[in-house]
Short mmCIF file of C-alpha atoms in Angstrom, two decimals:
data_model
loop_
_atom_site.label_atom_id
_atom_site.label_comp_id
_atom_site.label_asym_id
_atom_site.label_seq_id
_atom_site.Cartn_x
_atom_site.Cartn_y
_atom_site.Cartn_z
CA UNK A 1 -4.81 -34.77 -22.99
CA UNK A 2 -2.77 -32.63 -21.45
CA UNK A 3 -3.44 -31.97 -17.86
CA UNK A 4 -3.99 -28.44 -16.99
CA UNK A 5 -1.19 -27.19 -14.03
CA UNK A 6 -1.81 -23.97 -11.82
CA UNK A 7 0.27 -21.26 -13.42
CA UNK A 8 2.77 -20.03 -9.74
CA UNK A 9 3.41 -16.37 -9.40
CA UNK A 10 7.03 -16.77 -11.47
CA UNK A 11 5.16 -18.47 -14.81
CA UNK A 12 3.11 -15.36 -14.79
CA UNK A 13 5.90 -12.50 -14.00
CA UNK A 14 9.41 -12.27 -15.14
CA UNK A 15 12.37 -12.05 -11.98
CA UNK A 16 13.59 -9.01 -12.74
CA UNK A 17 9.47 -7.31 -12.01
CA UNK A 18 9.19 -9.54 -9.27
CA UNK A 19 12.70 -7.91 -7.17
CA UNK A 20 11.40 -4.63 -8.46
CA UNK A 21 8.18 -4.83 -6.49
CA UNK A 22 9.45 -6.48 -3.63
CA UNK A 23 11.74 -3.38 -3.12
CA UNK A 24 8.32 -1.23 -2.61
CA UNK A 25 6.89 -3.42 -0.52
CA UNK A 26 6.95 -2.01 3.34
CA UNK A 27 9.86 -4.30 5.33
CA UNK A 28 8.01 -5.26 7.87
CA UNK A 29 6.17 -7.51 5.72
CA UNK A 30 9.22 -9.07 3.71
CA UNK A 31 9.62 -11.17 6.87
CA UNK A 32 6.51 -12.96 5.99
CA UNK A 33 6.80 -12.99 2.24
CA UNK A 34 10.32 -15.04 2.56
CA UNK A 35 7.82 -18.48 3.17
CA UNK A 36 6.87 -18.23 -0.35
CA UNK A 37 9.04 -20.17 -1.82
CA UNK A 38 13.11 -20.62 -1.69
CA UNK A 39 13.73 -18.16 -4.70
CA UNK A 40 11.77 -15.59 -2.56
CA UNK A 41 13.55 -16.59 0.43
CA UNK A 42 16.78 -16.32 -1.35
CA UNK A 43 15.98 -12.80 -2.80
CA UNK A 44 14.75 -11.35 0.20
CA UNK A 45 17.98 -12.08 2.90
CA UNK A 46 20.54 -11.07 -0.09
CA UNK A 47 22.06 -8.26 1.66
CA UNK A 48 22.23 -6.39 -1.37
CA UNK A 49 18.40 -6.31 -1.83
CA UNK A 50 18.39 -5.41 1.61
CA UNK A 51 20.60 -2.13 0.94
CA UNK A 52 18.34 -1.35 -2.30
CA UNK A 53 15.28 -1.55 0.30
CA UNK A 54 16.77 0.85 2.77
CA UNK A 55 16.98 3.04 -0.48
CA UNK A 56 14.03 2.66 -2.21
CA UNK A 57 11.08 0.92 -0.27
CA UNK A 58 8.21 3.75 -1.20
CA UNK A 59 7.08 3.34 2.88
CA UNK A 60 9.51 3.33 5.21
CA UNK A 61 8.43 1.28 8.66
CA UNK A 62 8.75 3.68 11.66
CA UNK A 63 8.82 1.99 14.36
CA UNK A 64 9.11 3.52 18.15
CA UNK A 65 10.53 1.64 21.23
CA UNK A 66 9.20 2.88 24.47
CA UNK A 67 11.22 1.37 27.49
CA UNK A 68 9.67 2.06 31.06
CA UNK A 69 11.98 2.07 33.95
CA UNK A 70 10.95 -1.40 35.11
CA UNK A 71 13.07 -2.52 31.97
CA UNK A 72 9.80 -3.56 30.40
CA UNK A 73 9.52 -2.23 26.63
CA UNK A 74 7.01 -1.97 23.90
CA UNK A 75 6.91 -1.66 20.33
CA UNK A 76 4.85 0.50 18.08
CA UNK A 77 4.75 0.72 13.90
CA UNK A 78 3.78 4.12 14.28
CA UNK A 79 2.25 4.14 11.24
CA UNK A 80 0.01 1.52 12.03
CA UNK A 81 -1.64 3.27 14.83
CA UNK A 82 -4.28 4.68 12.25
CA UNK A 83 -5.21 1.29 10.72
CA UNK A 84 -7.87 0.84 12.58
CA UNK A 85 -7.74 -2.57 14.69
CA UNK A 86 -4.52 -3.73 12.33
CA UNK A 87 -2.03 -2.20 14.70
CA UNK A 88 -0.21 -3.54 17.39
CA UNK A 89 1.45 -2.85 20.35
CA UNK A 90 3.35 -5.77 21.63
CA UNK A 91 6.47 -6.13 24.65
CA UNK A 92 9.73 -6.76 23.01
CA UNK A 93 12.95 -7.89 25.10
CA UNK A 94 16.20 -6.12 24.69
CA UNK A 95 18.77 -8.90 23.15
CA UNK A 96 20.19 -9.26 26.62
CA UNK A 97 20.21 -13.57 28.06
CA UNK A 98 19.70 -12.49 31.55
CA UNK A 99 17.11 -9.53 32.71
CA UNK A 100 18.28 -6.43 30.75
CA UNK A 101 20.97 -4.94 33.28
CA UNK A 102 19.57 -1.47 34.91
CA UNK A 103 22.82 0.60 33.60
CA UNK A 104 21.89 0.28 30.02
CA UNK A 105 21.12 3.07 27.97
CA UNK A 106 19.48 3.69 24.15
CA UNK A 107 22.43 5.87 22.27
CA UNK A 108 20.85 6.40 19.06
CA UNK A 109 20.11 4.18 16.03
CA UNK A 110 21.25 4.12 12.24
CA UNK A 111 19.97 2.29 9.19
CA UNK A 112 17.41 0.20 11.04
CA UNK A 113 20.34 -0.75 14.24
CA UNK A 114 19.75 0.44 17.78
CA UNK A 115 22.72 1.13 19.71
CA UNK A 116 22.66 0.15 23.37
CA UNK A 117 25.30 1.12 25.98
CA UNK A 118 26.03 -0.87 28.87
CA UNK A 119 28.26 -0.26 31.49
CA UNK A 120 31.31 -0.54 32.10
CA UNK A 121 32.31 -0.98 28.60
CA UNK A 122 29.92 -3.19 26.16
CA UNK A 123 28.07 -1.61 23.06
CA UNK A 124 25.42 -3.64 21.79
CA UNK A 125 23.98 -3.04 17.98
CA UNK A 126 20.74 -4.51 17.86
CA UNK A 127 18.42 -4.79 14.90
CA UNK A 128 14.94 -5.78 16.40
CA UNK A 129 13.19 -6.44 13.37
CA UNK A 130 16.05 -9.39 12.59
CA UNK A 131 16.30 -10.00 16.14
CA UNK A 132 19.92 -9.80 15.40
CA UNK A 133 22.22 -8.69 17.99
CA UNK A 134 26.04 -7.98 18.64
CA UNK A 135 27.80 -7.19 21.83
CA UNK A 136 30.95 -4.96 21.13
CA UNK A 137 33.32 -5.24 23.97
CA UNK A 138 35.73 -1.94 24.14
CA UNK A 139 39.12 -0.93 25.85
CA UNK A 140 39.22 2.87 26.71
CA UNK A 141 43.09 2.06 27.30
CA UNK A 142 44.22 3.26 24.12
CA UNK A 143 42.47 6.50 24.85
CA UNK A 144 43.39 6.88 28.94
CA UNK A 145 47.05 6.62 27.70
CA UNK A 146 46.48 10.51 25.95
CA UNK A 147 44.39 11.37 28.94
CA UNK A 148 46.08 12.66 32.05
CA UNK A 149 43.09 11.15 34.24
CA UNK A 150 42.79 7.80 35.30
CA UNK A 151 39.43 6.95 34.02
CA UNK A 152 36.97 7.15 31.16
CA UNK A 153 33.26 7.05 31.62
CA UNK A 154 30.89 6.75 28.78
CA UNK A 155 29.38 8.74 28.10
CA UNK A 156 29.56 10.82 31.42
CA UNK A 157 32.36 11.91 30.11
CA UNK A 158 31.80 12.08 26.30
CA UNK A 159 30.85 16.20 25.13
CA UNK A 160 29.50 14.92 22.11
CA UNK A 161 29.01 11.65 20.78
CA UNK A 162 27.10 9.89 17.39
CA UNK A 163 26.42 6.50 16.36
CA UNK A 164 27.09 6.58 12.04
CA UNK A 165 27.52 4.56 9.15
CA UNK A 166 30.91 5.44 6.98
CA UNK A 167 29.70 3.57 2.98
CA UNK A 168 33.09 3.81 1.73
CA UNK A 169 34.48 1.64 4.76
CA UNK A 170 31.20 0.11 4.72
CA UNK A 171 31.28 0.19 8.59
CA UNK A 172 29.66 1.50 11.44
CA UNK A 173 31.28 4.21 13.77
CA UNK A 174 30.90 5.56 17.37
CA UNK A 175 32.59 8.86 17.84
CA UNK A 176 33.20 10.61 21.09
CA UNK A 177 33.98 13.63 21.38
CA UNK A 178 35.96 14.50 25.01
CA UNK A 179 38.06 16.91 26.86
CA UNK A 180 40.92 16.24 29.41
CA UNK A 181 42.74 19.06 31.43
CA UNK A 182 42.44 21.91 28.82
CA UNK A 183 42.87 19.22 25.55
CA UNK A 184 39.86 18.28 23.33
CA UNK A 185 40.35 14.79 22.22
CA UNK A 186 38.12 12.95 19.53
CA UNK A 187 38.02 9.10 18.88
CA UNK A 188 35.96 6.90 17.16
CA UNK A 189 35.13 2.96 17.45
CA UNK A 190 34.83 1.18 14.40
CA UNK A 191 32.50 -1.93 14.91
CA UNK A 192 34.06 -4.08 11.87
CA UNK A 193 37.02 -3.83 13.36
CA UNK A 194 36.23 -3.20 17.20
CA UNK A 195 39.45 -0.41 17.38
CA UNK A 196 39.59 3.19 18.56
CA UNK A 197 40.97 5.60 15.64
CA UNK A 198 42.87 8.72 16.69
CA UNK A 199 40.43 11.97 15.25
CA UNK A 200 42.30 14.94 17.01
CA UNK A 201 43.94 15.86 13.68
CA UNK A 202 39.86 16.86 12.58
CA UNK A 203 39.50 19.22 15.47
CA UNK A 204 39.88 22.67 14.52
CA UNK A 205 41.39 24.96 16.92
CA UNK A 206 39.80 26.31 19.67
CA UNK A 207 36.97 24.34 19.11
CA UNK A 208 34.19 24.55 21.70
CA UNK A 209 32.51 20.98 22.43
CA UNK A 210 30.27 22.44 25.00
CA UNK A 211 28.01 24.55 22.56
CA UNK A 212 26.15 21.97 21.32
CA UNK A 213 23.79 18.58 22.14
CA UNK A 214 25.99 15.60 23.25
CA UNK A 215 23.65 13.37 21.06
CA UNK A 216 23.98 13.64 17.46
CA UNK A 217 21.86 12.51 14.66
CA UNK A 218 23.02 10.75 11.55
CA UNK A 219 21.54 11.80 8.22
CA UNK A 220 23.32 11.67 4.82
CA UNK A 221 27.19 10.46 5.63
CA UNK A 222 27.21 12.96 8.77
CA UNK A 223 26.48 13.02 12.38
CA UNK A 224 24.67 16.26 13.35
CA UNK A 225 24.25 18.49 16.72
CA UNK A 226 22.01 21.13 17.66
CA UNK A 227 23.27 23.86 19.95
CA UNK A 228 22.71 23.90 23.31
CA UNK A 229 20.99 26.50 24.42
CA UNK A 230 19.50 29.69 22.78
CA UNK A 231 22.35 31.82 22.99
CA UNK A 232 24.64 29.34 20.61
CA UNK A 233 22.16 29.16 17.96
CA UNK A 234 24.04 31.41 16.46
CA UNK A 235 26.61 28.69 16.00
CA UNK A 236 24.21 26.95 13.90
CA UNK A 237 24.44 23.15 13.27
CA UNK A 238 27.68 21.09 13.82
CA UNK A 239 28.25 18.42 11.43
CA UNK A 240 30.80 15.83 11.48
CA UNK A 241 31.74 13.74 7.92
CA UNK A 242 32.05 10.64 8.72
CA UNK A 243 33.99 9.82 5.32
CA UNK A 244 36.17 12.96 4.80
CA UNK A 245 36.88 12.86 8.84
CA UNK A 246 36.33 16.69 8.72
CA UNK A 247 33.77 19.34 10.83
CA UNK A 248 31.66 21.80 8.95
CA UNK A 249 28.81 24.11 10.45
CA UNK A 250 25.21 24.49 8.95
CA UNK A 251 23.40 28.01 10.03
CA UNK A 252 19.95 28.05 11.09
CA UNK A 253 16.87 29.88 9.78
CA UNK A 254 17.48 33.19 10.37
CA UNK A 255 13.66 33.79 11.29
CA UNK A 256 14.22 31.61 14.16
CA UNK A 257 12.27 32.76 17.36
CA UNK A 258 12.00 30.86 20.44
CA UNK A 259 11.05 31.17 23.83
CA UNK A 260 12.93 28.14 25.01
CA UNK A 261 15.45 25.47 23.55
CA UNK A 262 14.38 23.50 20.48
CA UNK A 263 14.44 19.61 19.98
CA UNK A 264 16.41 18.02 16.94
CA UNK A 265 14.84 15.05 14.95
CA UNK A 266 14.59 13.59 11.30
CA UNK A 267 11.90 13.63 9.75
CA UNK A 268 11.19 12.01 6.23
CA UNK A 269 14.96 11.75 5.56
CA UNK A 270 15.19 15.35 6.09
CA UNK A 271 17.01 17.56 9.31
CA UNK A 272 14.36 19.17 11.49
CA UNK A 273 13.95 20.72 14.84
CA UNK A 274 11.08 21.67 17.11
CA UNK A 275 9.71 24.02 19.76
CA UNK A 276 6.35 24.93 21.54
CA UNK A 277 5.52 28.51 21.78
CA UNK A 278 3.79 28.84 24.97
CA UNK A 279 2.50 32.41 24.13
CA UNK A 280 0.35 31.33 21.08
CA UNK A 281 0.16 27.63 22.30
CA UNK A 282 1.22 26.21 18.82
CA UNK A 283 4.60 23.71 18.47
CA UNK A 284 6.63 25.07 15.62
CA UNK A 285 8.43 22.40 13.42
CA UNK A 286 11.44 24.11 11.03
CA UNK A 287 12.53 21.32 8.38
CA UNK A 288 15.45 21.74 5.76
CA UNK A 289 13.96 20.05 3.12
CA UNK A 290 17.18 20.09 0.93
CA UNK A 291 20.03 18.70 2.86
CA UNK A 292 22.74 21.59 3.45
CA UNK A 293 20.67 24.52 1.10
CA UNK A 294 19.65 26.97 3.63
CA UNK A 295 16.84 28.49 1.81
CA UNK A 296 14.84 25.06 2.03
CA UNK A 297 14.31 25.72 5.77
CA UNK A 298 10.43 25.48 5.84
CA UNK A 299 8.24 26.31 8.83
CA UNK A 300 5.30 24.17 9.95
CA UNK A 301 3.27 25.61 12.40
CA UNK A 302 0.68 22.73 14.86
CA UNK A 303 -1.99 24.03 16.69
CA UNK A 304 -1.19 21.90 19.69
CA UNK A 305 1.51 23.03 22.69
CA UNK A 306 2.05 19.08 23.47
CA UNK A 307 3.40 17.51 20.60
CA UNK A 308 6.59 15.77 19.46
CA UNK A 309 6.95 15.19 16.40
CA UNK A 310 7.91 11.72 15.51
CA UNK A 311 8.14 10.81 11.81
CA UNK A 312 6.39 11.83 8.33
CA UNK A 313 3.70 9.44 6.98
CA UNK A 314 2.95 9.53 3.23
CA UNK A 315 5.83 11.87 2.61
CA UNK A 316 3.88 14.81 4.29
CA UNK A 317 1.82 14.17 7.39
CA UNK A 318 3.45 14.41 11.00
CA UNK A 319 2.71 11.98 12.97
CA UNK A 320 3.13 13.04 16.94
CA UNK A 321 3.23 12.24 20.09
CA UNK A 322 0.02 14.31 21.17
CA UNK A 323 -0.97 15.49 25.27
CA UNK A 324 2.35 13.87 26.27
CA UNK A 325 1.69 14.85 30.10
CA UNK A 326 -1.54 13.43 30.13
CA UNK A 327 -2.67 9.59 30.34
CA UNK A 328 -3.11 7.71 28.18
CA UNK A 329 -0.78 8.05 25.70
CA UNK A 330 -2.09 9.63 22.80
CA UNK A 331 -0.85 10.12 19.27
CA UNK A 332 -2.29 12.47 16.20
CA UNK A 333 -1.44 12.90 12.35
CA UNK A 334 -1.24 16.53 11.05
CA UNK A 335 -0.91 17.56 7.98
CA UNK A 336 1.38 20.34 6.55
CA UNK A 337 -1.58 23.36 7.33
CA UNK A 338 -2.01 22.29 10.45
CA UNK A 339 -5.36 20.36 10.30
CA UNK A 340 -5.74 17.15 12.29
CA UNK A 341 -6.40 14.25 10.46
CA UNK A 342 -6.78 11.48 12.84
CA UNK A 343 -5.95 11.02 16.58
CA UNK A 344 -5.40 7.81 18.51
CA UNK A 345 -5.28 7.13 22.40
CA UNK A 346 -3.26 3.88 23.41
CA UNK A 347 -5.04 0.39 24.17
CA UNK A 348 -5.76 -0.06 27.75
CA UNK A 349 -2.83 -3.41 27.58
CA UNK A 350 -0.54 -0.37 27.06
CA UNK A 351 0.34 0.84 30.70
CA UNK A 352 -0.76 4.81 30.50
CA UNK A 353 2.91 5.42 32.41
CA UNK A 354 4.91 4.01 29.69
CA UNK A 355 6.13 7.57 28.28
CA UNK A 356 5.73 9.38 31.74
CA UNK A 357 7.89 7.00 33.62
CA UNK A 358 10.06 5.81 30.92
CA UNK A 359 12.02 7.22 27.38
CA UNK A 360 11.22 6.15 23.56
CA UNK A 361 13.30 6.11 20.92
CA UNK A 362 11.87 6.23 17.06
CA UNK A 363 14.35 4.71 14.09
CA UNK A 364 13.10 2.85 10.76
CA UNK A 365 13.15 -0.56 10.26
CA UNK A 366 15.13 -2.49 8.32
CA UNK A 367 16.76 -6.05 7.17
CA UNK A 368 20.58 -5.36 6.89
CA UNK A 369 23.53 -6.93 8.52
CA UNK A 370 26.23 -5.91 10.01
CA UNK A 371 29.06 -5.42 6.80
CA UNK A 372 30.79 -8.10 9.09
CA UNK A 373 27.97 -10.87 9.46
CA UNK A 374 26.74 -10.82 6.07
CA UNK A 375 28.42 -13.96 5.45
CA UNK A 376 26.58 -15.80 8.34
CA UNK A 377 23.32 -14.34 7.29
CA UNK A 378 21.50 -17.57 7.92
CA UNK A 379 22.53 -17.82 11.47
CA UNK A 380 20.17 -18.04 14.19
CA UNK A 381 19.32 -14.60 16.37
CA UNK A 382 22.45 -13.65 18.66
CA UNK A 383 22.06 -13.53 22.55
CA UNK A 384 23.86 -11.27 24.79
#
């Protein structure tokens, strides 16, 4: 008689469903599901499934570094934070072998990597769900010798800069944007190949720098800056292809009204920007809900003055930073109307100074490589 074996999860479904739902599955949870067996394993760190994730996980993990001054940092899934007593809130080191340095600074984050700057001249890309880290060592020589000054200091000296991703180089890009004497220069670092490339052939003439943000946002091939102050907002959006090498302006909604100068985010893939109108004590939240059609502009108005907006949950709820003057930290989830649907206030092991004394920085998780360490994929966590 034959004896009767326990069926394993790959008698029962075919390969093909099993990638399929893996791709749905939140990231932060592949981690976990790679122990399953060496097929799983073997699935899961495939860089290519890990580009299909970025694209089509139905959740995306949001998860929000807050670094106090003391170089201490903390983690959030912001998502989480309404799960009841699932979440977590745990300190995370910077990939740094020695005490994180004091002159080290967040510069923005792309496709799951954080960018760090630390002086003089080191970039590090960092993917803290991976742990994986690289440190990009730089020359500014090859751009002092078109400068007339002696020096280069990043970004002090940088009008505008963005950290991006470039698909048909398949690499990652720095640009800076800078001006010397009455010359506006542009450059960008290319981290597969660690070299500046010459952009000044992309500025248009009598281009003004100054107008906008220095930080830009990538979304959809592009970096992207907001103006900088009220009277440019007329200027509208400045957007930099990072394939075609070319500028481009977006305008603005037209209905725009502020009091004061707006803040620029992403939210749920899509370009958005915020503002609290002290008259009426509401936070207004435009969002162009089809990238580059100006009639998608939508505005969401929050009855609450204190409020940054962080990510979307569920494709349509805001999640926020909520009272962000007042201790502890608190955050809420609004829906599109307006209505509050949950609020949280941070766990006493959070300090209640962490935002007051410190910065945050939101980006969304996931498990790629950089296009140059694919082929070590199975190498232990880098150190810097």
């Amino acid at each position: 008689m034959e004896e009767n074996k326990q069926k394993s999860i790959h008698d029962i479904l075919p390969l093909d469903l099993i990638h399929i739902i893996l791709l749905r599955i939140p990231v932060k949870h592949l981690g976990r599901l790679r122990c399953v067996s060496k097929l799983w394993h073997s699935l899961i760190s495939d860089p290519d499934f890990a580009e299909s994730h970025l694209h089509l996980s139905l959740a995306p993990t949001h998860a929000c570094i807050y670094r106090k001054v003391s170089t201490k940092s903390y983690l959030v899934h912001v998502e989480e934070v309404f799960n009841g007593d699932n979440y977590q809130v745990k300190e995370v080191s910077f990939p740094f072998k020695k005490q994180p340095p004091s002159k080290f600074r967040v510069m923005g984050s792309c496709r799951g990597f954080v960018l760090l700057h630390q002086e003089p001249h080191f970039f590090v890309v960092w993917n803290p769900l991976t742990g994986f880290s690289k440190r990009v060592s730089y020359s500014w020589l090859n751009i002092l010798h078109r400068s007339k000054g002696r020096y280069f200091y990043f970004p002090g000296n940088a009008i505008l800069y963005g950290f991006g991703y470039d698909a048909t180089q398949d690499d990652y890009l720095v640009v800076v944007a800078w001006k010397d004497s009455n010359c506006q220069l542009l450059d960008c670092l290319s981290l597969r190949t660690n070299s500046w490339i010459n952009l000044d052939a992309a500025l248009p003439k009598r281009f003004g720098f100054c107008l906008w943000e220095s930080e830009g946002l990538f979304l959809n091939g592009s970096i992207h800056w907001l103006p900088y102050s009220l009277k440019h907002y007329s200027e509208g959006l400045l957007i930099f292809d990072l394939k075609e090498r070319s500028f481009s302006k977006m305008s603005l909604p037209e209905q725009l009204i502020m009091g004061g100068p707006a803040t620029f985010v992403i939210l749920g893939g899509c370009l958005a920007l915020y503002f609290q109108d002290y008259v009426e004590g509401n936070t207004h939240i435009w969002v162009m809900k089809q990238y580059r059609v100006h009639s998608s502009w939508t505005l969401y108005v929050i009855p609450c003055l204190e409020f940054e907006p962080l990510c979307l949950s569920n494709g349509c709820d805001i999640i926020a930073l909520d009272s962000i003057l007042a201790r502890p930290l608190k955050f809420a989830k609004y829906n599109i109307r307006g209505e509050l649907l949950q609020h949280f206030t941070c766990p006493a092991h959070l300090p209640h100074d962490i935002y007051k004394y410190g910065s945050y920085h939101v980006y969304t998780e996931s498990l790629l490589l950089l296009p140059s360490d694919n082929k070590h994929k199975d190498k232990k966590n880098n150190v810097i």
